[in-house]
XYZ file of C-alpha atoms in Angstrom:
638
model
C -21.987 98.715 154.511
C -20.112 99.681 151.891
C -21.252 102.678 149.565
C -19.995 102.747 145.358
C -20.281 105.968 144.114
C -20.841 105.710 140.318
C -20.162 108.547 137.571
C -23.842 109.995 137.209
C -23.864 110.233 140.825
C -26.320 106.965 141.570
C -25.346 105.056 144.421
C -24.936 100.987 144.902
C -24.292 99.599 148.192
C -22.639 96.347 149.329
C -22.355 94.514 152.006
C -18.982 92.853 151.353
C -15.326 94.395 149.406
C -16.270 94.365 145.629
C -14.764 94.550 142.630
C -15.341 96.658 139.556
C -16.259 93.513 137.742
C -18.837 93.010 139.734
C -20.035 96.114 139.578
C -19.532 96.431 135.970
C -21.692 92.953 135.893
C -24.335 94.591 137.184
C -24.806 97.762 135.720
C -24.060 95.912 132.103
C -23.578 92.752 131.089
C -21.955 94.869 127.862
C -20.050 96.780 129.603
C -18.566 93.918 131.858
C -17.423 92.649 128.251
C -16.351 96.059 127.527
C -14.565 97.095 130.947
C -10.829 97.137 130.473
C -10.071 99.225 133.768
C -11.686 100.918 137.001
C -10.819 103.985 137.965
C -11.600 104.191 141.709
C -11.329 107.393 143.812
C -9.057 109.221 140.606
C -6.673 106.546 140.757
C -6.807 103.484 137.910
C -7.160 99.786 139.306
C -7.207 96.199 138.299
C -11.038 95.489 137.400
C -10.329 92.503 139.728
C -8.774 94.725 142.555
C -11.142 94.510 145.563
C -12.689 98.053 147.010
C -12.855 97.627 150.640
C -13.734 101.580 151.408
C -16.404 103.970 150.234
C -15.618 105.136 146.466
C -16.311 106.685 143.656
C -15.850 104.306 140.608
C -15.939 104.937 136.652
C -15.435 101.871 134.534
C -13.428 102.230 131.348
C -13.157 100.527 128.229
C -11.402 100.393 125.586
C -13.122 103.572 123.611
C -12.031 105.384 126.387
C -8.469 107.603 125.711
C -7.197 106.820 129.282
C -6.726 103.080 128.367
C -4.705 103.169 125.643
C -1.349 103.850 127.916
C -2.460 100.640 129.572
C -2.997 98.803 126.755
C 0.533 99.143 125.805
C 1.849 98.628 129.219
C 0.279 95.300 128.511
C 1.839 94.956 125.347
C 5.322 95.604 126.855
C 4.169 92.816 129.364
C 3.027 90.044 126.625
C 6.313 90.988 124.661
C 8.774 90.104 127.556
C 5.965 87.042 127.898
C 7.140 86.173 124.436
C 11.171 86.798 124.314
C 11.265 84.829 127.670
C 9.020 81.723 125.764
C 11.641 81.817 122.401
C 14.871 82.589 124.434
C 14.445 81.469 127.706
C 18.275 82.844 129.000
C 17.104 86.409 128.681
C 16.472 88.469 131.726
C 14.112 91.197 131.606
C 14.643 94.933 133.190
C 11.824 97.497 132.743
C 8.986 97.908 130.272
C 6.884 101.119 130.322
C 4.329 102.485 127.632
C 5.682 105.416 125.904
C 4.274 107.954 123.783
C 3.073 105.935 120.903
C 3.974 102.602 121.678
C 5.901 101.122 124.740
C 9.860 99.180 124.982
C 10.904 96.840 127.023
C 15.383 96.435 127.500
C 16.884 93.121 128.091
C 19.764 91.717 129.154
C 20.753 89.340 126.465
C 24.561 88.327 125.590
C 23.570 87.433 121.613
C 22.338 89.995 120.335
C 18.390 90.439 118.676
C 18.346 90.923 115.063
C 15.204 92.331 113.007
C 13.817 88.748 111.850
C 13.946 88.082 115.771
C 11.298 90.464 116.186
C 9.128 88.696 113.549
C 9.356 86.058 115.222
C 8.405 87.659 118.606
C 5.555 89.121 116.957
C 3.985 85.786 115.894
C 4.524 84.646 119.632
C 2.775 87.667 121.089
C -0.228 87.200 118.992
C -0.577 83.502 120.177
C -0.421 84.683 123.929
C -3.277 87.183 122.939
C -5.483 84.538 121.516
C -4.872 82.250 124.385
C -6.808 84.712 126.911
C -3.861 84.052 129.534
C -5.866 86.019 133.214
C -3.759 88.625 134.458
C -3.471 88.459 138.484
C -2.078 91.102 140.807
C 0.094 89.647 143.472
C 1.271 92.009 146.764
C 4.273 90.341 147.814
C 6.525 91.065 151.039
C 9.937 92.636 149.891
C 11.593 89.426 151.057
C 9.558 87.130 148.971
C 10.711 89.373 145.967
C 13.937 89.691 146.930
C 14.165 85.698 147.374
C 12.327 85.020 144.180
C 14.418 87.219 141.919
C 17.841 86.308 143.969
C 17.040 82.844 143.060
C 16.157 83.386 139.567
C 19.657 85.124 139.091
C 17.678 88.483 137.772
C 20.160 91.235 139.430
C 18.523 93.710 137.804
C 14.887 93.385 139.203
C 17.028 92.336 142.645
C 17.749 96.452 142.347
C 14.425 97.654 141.322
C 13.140 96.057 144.977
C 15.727 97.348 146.427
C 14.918 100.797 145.271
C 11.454 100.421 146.518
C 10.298 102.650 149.595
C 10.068 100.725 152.706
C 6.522 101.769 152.933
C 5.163 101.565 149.655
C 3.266 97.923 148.207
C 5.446 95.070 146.525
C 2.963 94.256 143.376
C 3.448 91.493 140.986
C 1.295 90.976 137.898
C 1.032 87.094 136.865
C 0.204 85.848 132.916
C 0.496 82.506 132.107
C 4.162 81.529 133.253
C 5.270 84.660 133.280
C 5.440 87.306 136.163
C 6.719 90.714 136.973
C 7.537 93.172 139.393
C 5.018 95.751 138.199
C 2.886 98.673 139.785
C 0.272 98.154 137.550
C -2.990 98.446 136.590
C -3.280 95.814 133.723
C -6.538 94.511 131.730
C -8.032 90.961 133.384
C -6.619 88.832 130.470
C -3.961 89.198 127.526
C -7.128 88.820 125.046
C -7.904 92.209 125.849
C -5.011 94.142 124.132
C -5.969 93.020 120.626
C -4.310 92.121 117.989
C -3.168 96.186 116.624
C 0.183 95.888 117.198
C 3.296 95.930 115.723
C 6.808 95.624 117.067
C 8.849 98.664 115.345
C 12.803 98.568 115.593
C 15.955 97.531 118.066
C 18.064 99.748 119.658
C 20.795 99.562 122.518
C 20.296 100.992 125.598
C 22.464 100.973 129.039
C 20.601 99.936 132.359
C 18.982 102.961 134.080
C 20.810 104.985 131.605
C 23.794 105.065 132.819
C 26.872 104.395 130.499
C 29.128 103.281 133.380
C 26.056 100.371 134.186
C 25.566 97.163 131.560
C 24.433 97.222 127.897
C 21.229 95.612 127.178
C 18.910 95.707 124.087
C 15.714 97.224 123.731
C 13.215 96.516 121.635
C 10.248 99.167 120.598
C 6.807 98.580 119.425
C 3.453 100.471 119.494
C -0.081 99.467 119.797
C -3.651 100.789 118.957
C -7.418 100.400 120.419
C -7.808 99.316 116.473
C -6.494 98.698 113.104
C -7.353 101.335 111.716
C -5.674 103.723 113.783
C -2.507 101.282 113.476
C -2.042 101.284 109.898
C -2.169 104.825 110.035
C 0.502 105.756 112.637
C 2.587 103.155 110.658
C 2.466 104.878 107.469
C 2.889 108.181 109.350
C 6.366 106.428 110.867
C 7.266 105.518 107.405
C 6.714 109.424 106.006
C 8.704 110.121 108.849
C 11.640 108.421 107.805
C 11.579 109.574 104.729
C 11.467 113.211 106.069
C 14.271 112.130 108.784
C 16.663 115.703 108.753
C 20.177 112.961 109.320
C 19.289 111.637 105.740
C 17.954 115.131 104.724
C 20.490 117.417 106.310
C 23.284 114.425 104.686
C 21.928 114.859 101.059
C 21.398 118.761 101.008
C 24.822 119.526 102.273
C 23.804 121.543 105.411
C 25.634 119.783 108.590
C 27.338 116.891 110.242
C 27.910 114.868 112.951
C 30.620 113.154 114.160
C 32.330 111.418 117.087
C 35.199 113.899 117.835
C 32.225 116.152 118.891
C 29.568 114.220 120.653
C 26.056 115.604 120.499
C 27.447 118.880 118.573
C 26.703 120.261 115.419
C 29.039 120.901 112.428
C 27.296 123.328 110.136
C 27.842 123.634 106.206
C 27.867 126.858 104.673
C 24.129 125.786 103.443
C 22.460 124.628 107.061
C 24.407 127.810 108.545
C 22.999 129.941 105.926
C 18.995 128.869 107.249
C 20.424 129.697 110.820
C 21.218 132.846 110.120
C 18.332 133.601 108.227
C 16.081 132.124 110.941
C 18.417 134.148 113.706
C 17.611 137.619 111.737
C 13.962 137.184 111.608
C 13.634 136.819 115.501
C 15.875 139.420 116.147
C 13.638 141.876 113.642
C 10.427 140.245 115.590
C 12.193 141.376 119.370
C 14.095 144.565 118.284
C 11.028 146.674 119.019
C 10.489 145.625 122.663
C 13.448 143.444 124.086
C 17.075 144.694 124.357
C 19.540 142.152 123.150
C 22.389 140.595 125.352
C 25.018 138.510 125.802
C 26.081 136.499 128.813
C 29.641 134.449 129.517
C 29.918 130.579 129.011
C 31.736 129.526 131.949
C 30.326 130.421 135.500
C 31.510 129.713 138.587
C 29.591 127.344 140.601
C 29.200 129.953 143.214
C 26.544 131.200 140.827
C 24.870 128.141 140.033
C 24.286 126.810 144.132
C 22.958 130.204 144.531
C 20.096 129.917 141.876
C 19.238 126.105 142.824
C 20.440 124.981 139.811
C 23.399 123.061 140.770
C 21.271 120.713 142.934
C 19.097 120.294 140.088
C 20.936 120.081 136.803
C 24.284 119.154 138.391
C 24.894 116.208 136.366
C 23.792 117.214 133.159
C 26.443 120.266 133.594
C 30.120 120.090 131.928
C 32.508 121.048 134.561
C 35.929 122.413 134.121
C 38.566 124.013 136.571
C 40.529 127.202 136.583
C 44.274 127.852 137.638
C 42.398 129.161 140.968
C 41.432 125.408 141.259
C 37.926 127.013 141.479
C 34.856 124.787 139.962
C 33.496 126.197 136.761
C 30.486 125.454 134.783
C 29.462 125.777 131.086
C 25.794 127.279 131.778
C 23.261 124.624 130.478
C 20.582 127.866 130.576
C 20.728 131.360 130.800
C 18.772 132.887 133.265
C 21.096 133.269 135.886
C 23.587 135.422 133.365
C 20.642 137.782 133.253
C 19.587 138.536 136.575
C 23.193 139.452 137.255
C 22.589 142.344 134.225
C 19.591 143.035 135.744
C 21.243 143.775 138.926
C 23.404 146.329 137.570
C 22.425 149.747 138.507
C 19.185 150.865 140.847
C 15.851 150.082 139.138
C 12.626 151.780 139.871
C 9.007 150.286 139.072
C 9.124 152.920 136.594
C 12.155 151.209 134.298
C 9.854 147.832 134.455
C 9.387 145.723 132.445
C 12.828 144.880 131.312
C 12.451 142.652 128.310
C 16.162 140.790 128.000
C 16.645 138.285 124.909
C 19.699 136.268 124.023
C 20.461 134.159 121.547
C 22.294 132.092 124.366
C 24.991 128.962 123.503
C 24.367 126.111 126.209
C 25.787 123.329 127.044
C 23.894 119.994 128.642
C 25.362 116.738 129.313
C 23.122 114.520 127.733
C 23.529 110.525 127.869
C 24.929 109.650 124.750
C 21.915 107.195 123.955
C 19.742 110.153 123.909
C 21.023 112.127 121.488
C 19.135 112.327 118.305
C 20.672 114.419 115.052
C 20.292 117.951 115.547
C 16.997 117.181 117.803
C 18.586 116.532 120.669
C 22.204 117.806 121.298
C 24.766 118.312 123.790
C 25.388 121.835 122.523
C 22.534 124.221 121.631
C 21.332 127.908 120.956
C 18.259 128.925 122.526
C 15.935 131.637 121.735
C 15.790 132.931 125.284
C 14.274 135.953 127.005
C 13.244 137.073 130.377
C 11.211 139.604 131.264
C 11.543 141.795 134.594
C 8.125 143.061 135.872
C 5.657 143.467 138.559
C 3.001 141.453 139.424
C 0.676 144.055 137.985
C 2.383 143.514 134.693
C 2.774 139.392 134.538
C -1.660 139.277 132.064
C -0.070 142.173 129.888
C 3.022 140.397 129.501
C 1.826 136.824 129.006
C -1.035 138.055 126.464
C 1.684 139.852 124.535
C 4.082 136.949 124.357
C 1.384 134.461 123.393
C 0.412 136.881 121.081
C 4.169 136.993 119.396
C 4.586 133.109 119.472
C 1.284 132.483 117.431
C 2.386 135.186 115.028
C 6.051 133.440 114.472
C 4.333 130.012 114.475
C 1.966 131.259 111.749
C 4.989 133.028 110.225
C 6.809 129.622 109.598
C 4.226 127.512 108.684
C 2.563 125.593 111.734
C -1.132 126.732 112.048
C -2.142 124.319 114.581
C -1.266 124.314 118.550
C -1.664 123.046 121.348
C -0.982 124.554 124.805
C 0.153 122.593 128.093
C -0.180 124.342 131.701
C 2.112 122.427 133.836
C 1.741 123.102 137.506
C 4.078 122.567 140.307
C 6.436 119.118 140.615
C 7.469 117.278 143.503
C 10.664 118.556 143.895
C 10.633 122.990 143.888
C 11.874 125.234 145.113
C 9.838 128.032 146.562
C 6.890 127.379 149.109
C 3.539 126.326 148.310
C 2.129 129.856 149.070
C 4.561 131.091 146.712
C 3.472 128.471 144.142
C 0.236 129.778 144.800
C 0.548 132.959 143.819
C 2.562 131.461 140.716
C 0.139 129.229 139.253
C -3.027 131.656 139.976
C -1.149 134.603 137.927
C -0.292 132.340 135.039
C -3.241 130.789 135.068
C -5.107 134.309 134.665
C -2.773 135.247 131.799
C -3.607 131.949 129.768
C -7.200 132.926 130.273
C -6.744 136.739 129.467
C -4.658 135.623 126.449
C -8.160 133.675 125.333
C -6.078 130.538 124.222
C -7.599 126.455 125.309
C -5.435 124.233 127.133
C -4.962 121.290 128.683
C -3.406 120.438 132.800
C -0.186 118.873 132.356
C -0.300 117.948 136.111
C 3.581 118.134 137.777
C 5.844 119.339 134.927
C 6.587 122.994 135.531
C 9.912 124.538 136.258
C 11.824 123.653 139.717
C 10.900 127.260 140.269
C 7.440 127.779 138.533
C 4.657 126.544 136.624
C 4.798 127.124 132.717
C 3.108 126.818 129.787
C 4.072 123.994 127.142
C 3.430 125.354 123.347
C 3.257 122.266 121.302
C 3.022 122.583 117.006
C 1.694 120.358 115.254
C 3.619 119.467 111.980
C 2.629 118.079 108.481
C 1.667 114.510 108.876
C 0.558 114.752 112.453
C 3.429 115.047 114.957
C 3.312 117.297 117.980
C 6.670 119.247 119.030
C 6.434 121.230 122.242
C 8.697 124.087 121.415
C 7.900 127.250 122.834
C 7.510 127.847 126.608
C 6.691 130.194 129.554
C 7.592 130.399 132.782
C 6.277 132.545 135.892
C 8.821 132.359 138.437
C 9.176 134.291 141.934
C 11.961 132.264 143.411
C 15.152 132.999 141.533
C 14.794 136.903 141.424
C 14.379 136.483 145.134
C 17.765 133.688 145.472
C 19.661 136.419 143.181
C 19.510 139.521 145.255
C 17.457 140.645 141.909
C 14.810 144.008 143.337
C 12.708 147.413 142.377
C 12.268 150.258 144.276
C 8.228 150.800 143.948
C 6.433 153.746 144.225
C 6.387 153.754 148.000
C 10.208 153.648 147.905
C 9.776 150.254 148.848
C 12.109 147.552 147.518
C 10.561 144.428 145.960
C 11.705 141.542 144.270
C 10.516 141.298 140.515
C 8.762 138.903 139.036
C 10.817 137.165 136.713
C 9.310 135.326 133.024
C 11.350 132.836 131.401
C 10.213 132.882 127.573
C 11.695 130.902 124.744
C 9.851 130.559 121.337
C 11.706 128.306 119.045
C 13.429 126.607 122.180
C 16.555 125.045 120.498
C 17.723 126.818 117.286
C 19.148 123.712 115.998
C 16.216 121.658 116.977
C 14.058 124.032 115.344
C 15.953 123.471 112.201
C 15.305 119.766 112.068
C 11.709 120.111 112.724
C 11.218 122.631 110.067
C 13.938 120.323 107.475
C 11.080 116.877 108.117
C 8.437 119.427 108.398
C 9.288 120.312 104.447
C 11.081 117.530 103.627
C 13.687 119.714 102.807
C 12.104 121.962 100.685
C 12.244 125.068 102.655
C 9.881 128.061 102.096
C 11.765 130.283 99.595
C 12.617 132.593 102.104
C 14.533 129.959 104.340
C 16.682 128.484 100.970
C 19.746 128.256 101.216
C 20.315 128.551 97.552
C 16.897 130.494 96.562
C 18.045 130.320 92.337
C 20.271 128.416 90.531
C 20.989 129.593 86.794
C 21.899 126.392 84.352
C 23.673 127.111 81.025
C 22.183 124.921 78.266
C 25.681 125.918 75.751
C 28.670 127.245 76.656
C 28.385 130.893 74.521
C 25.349 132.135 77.435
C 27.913 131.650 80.294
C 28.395 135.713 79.795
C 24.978 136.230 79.943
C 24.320 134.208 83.142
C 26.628 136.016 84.950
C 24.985 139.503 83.763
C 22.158 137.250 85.695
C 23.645 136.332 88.898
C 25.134 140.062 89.386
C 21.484 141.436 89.411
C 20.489 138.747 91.809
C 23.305 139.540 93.935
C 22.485 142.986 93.922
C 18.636 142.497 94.872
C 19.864 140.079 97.776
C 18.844 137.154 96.018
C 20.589 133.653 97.147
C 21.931 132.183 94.218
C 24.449 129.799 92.339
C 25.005 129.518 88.945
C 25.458 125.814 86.714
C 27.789 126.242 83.498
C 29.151 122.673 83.813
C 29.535 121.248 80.416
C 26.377 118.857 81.414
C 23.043 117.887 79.438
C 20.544 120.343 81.024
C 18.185 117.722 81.808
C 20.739 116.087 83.916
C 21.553 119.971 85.675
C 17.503 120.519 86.424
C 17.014 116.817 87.873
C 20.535 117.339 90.052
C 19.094 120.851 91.396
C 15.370 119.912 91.839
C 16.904 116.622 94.043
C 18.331 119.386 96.074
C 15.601 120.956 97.037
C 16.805 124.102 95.132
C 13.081 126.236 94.497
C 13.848 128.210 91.423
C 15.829 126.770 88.248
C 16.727 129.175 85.400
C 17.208 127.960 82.205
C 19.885 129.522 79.757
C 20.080 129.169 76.231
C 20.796 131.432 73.316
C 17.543 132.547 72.748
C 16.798 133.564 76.283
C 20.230 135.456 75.970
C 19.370 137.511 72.676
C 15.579 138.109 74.301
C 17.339 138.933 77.411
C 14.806 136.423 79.234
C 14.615 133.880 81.664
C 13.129 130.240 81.692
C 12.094 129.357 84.894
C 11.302 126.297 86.651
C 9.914 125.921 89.864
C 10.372 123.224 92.208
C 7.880 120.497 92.006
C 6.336 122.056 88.693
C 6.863 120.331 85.257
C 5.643 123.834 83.852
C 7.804 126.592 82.504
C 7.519 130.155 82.528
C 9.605 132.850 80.336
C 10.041 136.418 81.851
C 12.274 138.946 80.724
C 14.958 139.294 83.482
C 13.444 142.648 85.175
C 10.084 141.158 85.593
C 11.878 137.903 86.714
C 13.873 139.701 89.049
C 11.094 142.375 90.722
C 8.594 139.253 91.231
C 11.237 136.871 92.903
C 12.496 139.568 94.930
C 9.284 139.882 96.252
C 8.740 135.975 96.820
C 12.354 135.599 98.994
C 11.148 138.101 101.127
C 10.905 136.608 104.797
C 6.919 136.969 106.080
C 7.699 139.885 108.172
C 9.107 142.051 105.771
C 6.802 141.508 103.073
């Protein structure tokens, strides 16, 4: 007898393996027209997968949030479906859903071009409205290694290949088309829909490695429903008019170029926001963290001891000294500061040692994942660790939280969303360790009265963490700030106390960062603004435009007081219309425009025009001057 546990606890036995269908079928005739997936014992199955054991069984649909990865696995499925169908000489390599959409890469030797994927589109569609079933197939390894061998498809010949010895061959059948594929997928191809759209092209390199072969990858995304559809579209097309390249391009503030892969060349106008962004965090951490600075290059030494050459190894630049000894440009920070910490005895008493850097590092990145100033080979983080005894770790946690919402709130992102990611596969540190780990950061979280979600697997190699993720203007989430409780490297390190019982103990250690990557942080806030920064964060904060050439004097009598109250300013006495000087400045992004003519020099006024407002305001230069001053203030000094 076989016993289905369902999700309000009733029971259904069977005398026979059953499927979900079936089950579905009988609860619901509905919602067997519904069902999309099973999810049997925790784990999500083919609705046509047979249960052979006592279970506990949920059947989803398609109003249910956990299907919606699925459904675009399945669209990734019925798009190779399609490119196979129109060009039949194209092998296929891997296909997963993604956040908000799914790719597939192919191998391909003429390349796709944009009306291709038009064309794809249409195809995909048909395939939907021909309500092709979708099978699951277990297969031996040699059957798959046979069938793809014989098929001339190298590239799947290496995915079975890299399958465990132990673990099921699966195959999911549509139509003529079949792939190697864990699975689960809807019964039929009718069930994604039709809210889908194929996006853009982009190259790729197989398993992402640049030494391996080039293929093309194609991007789409897919909804449970139109409406939802239409509006992530028009949310992608905001986005690209708020992309910081074509921003960052037509407001002068940095480059990028080959000579310096994945690094950032910074105009006098995007260096002037870092520095203003760098001097409000170190204002926010002067009171309570001590500010240091570790070396670039480390010897590797260093790096086996902490763990993190096994881990990081290949994302790390390596160089060698005269000595012939391996070097390493640090990729993060926290081993630099447990070797301060060490220096000199420390007693529970000096504890807890709050240690911040505004820390250069260096990460290997593939080249096909580097994105503007998002994602770069070299970076500045925001980093801190703090030193302190388990007594100290709710204090310490509340308190940071605490700061990160303020800085947040300080820079414009109200909401947030908060991540607790628990132990991964691969750690270091035993699981009584990780224990003790998780359980103290999972009473800070709570003492810090702040919601959040299990992000199950994701922590640190050496301790669970919390994921701060912002949401910004039209809708997109950016994890950005994190926190770390970690036991393991303090203890690696040689790092210890002396407690009260004269008693030396290792310390915990807290690995903090709030903005994450500086120059990351700068392209969120650029699309987050579209360029037009708070007034505080302007480069150029006022620009005063001559309308004749006799007020020139008198402008610069206007730019010496605003250099005087700290004002960021430029002045216009071009021989220009000034229509053409207030339409040049306001297209870049510059918040206050002053407008100079003679009778705003005999007045000893100003005309001022603020960005986005067709209104304009005279003040007499004092007034001007004590109000503005006032309004470029950044939030914590106001």
């Amino acid at each position: 007898m076989l016993t289905i546990t369902l999700p309000n606890k009733d029971k259904k036995n069977y005398k026979s393996p059953v499927t979900a269908l079936q089950i579905a079928t009988e609860i619901s005739p509905r919602l067997a027209s519904d069902a999309f997936v099973a999810e049997v014992n925790g784990e999500l199955w083919d609705l046509n997968r047979l249960i052979n054991t006592d279970s506990t069984v949920s059947i989803l649909t398609s109003k249910n949030n956990e299907t919606l990865d699925l459904i675009r696995h399945d669209a990734a499925h019925i798009m190779a479906e399609a490119v196979l169908e129109i060009f039949p000489e194209t092998q296929v390599t891997i296909g997963p859903s993604i956040e908000n959409g799914f790719y597939y890469d192919f191998f391909r030797e003429k390349k796709f071009n944009l009306s291709d994927l038009e064309i794809i589109e249409k195809r995909m569609h048909e395939i939907v409205d021909r309500d092709e079933k979708i099978t699951r197939e277990v297969w031996t390894r040699k059957q798959a290694l046979d069938f793809f061998k014989k098929n001339n498809e190298n590239f799947k010949v290496e995915l079975v290949n890299a399958i465990p010895e132990n673990e099921t061959v699966t195959f999911y059948r549509q139509g003529n088309f079949i792939d190697l594929c864990r699975g689960p997928h809807a019964p039929s191809t009718k069930k994604l829909g039709h809210s889908f759209k194929l996006t853009k092209l982009a190259g790729s390199y197989w398993r992402g490695d640049s030494k391996n072969a080039v293929l093309q990858r194609i991007y789409g995304t897919a909804f449970l429903n139109d409406k939802d559809l239409k509006n992530y579209l028009l949310m992608i097309e905001e986005a690209e008019k708020r992309d910081h390249r074509k921003i960052g391009k037509e407001l002068n503030l940095f480059h990028l170029q080959e000579e310096a892969v994945g690094s950032v060349f910074w105009h006098k106008k995007g260096w002037s926001i870092y520095l203003e962004i760098e001097a409000y965090m170190r204002r926010k951490l002067k009171k309570s963290y001590e500010e240091v600075k570790t070396p670039q290059v480390i010897d590797r030494s260093l790096w086996e001891k902490s763990g993190h050459w096994d881990k990081f190894q290949e994302h790390m630049f390596m160089a060698k000294g005269d000595d012939e000894k391996t070097l390493a440009l640090k990729p993060m920070n926290c081993p630099g500061h447990v070797q301060i910490y060490k220096q000199g005895l420390k007693s529970y008493k000096d504890l807890p040692i709050r240690m911040s850097e505004f820390g250069s590092c260096h990460r290997n990145e593939p080249s096909g994942a580097l994105h503007g100033i998002m994602r770069v080979r070299q970076f500045t983080q925001d980093d801190a660790h703090i030193f302190c005894m388990n007594s100290q770790i709710t204090d310490e946690c509340v308190n940071f939280c605490e700061l990160l919402q303020q800085i947040y709130k300080d820079f414009g992102f109200a909401g947030l969303k908060v991540k607790f990611s628990d132990r991964p596969e691969i750690r270091a540190g035993d699981d009584e360790t990780w224990d003790k780990a998780e359980e103290a950061l999972l009473k800070a979280v709570k003492a810090a009265n702040i919601s959040f979600t299990l992000n199950p697997g994701e922590g640190a190699f050496y301790g669970p963490k919390l994921e701060f993720v912002l949401t910004d203007a039209i809708g997109r989430d950016w994890q950005c700030g994190t926190l770390q409780v970690d036991f393991v490297l303090p203890e690696r390190l040689g790092a210890f106390y002396v407690d009260a019982d004269s008693q030396k103990k290792h310390p915990v250690m807290l690995h903090r960062a709030i903005l994450g990557s500086l120059e990351r942080w700068i392209g969120i806030l650029i699309e987050q603004y579209s360029g037009r920064m708070p007034l505080w964060l302007a480069p150029t904060q006022v620009v005063i435009c001559s309308i004749v050439e006799s007020v020139n004097d008198y402008v610069l009598e206007i730019k010496e007081s605003l250099d005087k109250s700290g004002i960021r300013n430029e002045i216009d006495i071009r021989n220009e219309k000034i229509g053409y000087k207030i339409r040049e400045h306001s297209n870049k992004a510059v918040p206050i425009i002053l407008v100079i003519g003679n009778q705003e020099k005999d007045k000893k006024t100003v005309a001022i025009r603020y960005l986005g407002s067709k209104n304009q305001q005279v003040l007499e230069i004092e007034n001007f001057i004590e109000d503005v001053s006032l309004k470029c203030l950044p939030p914590d000094m106001v």
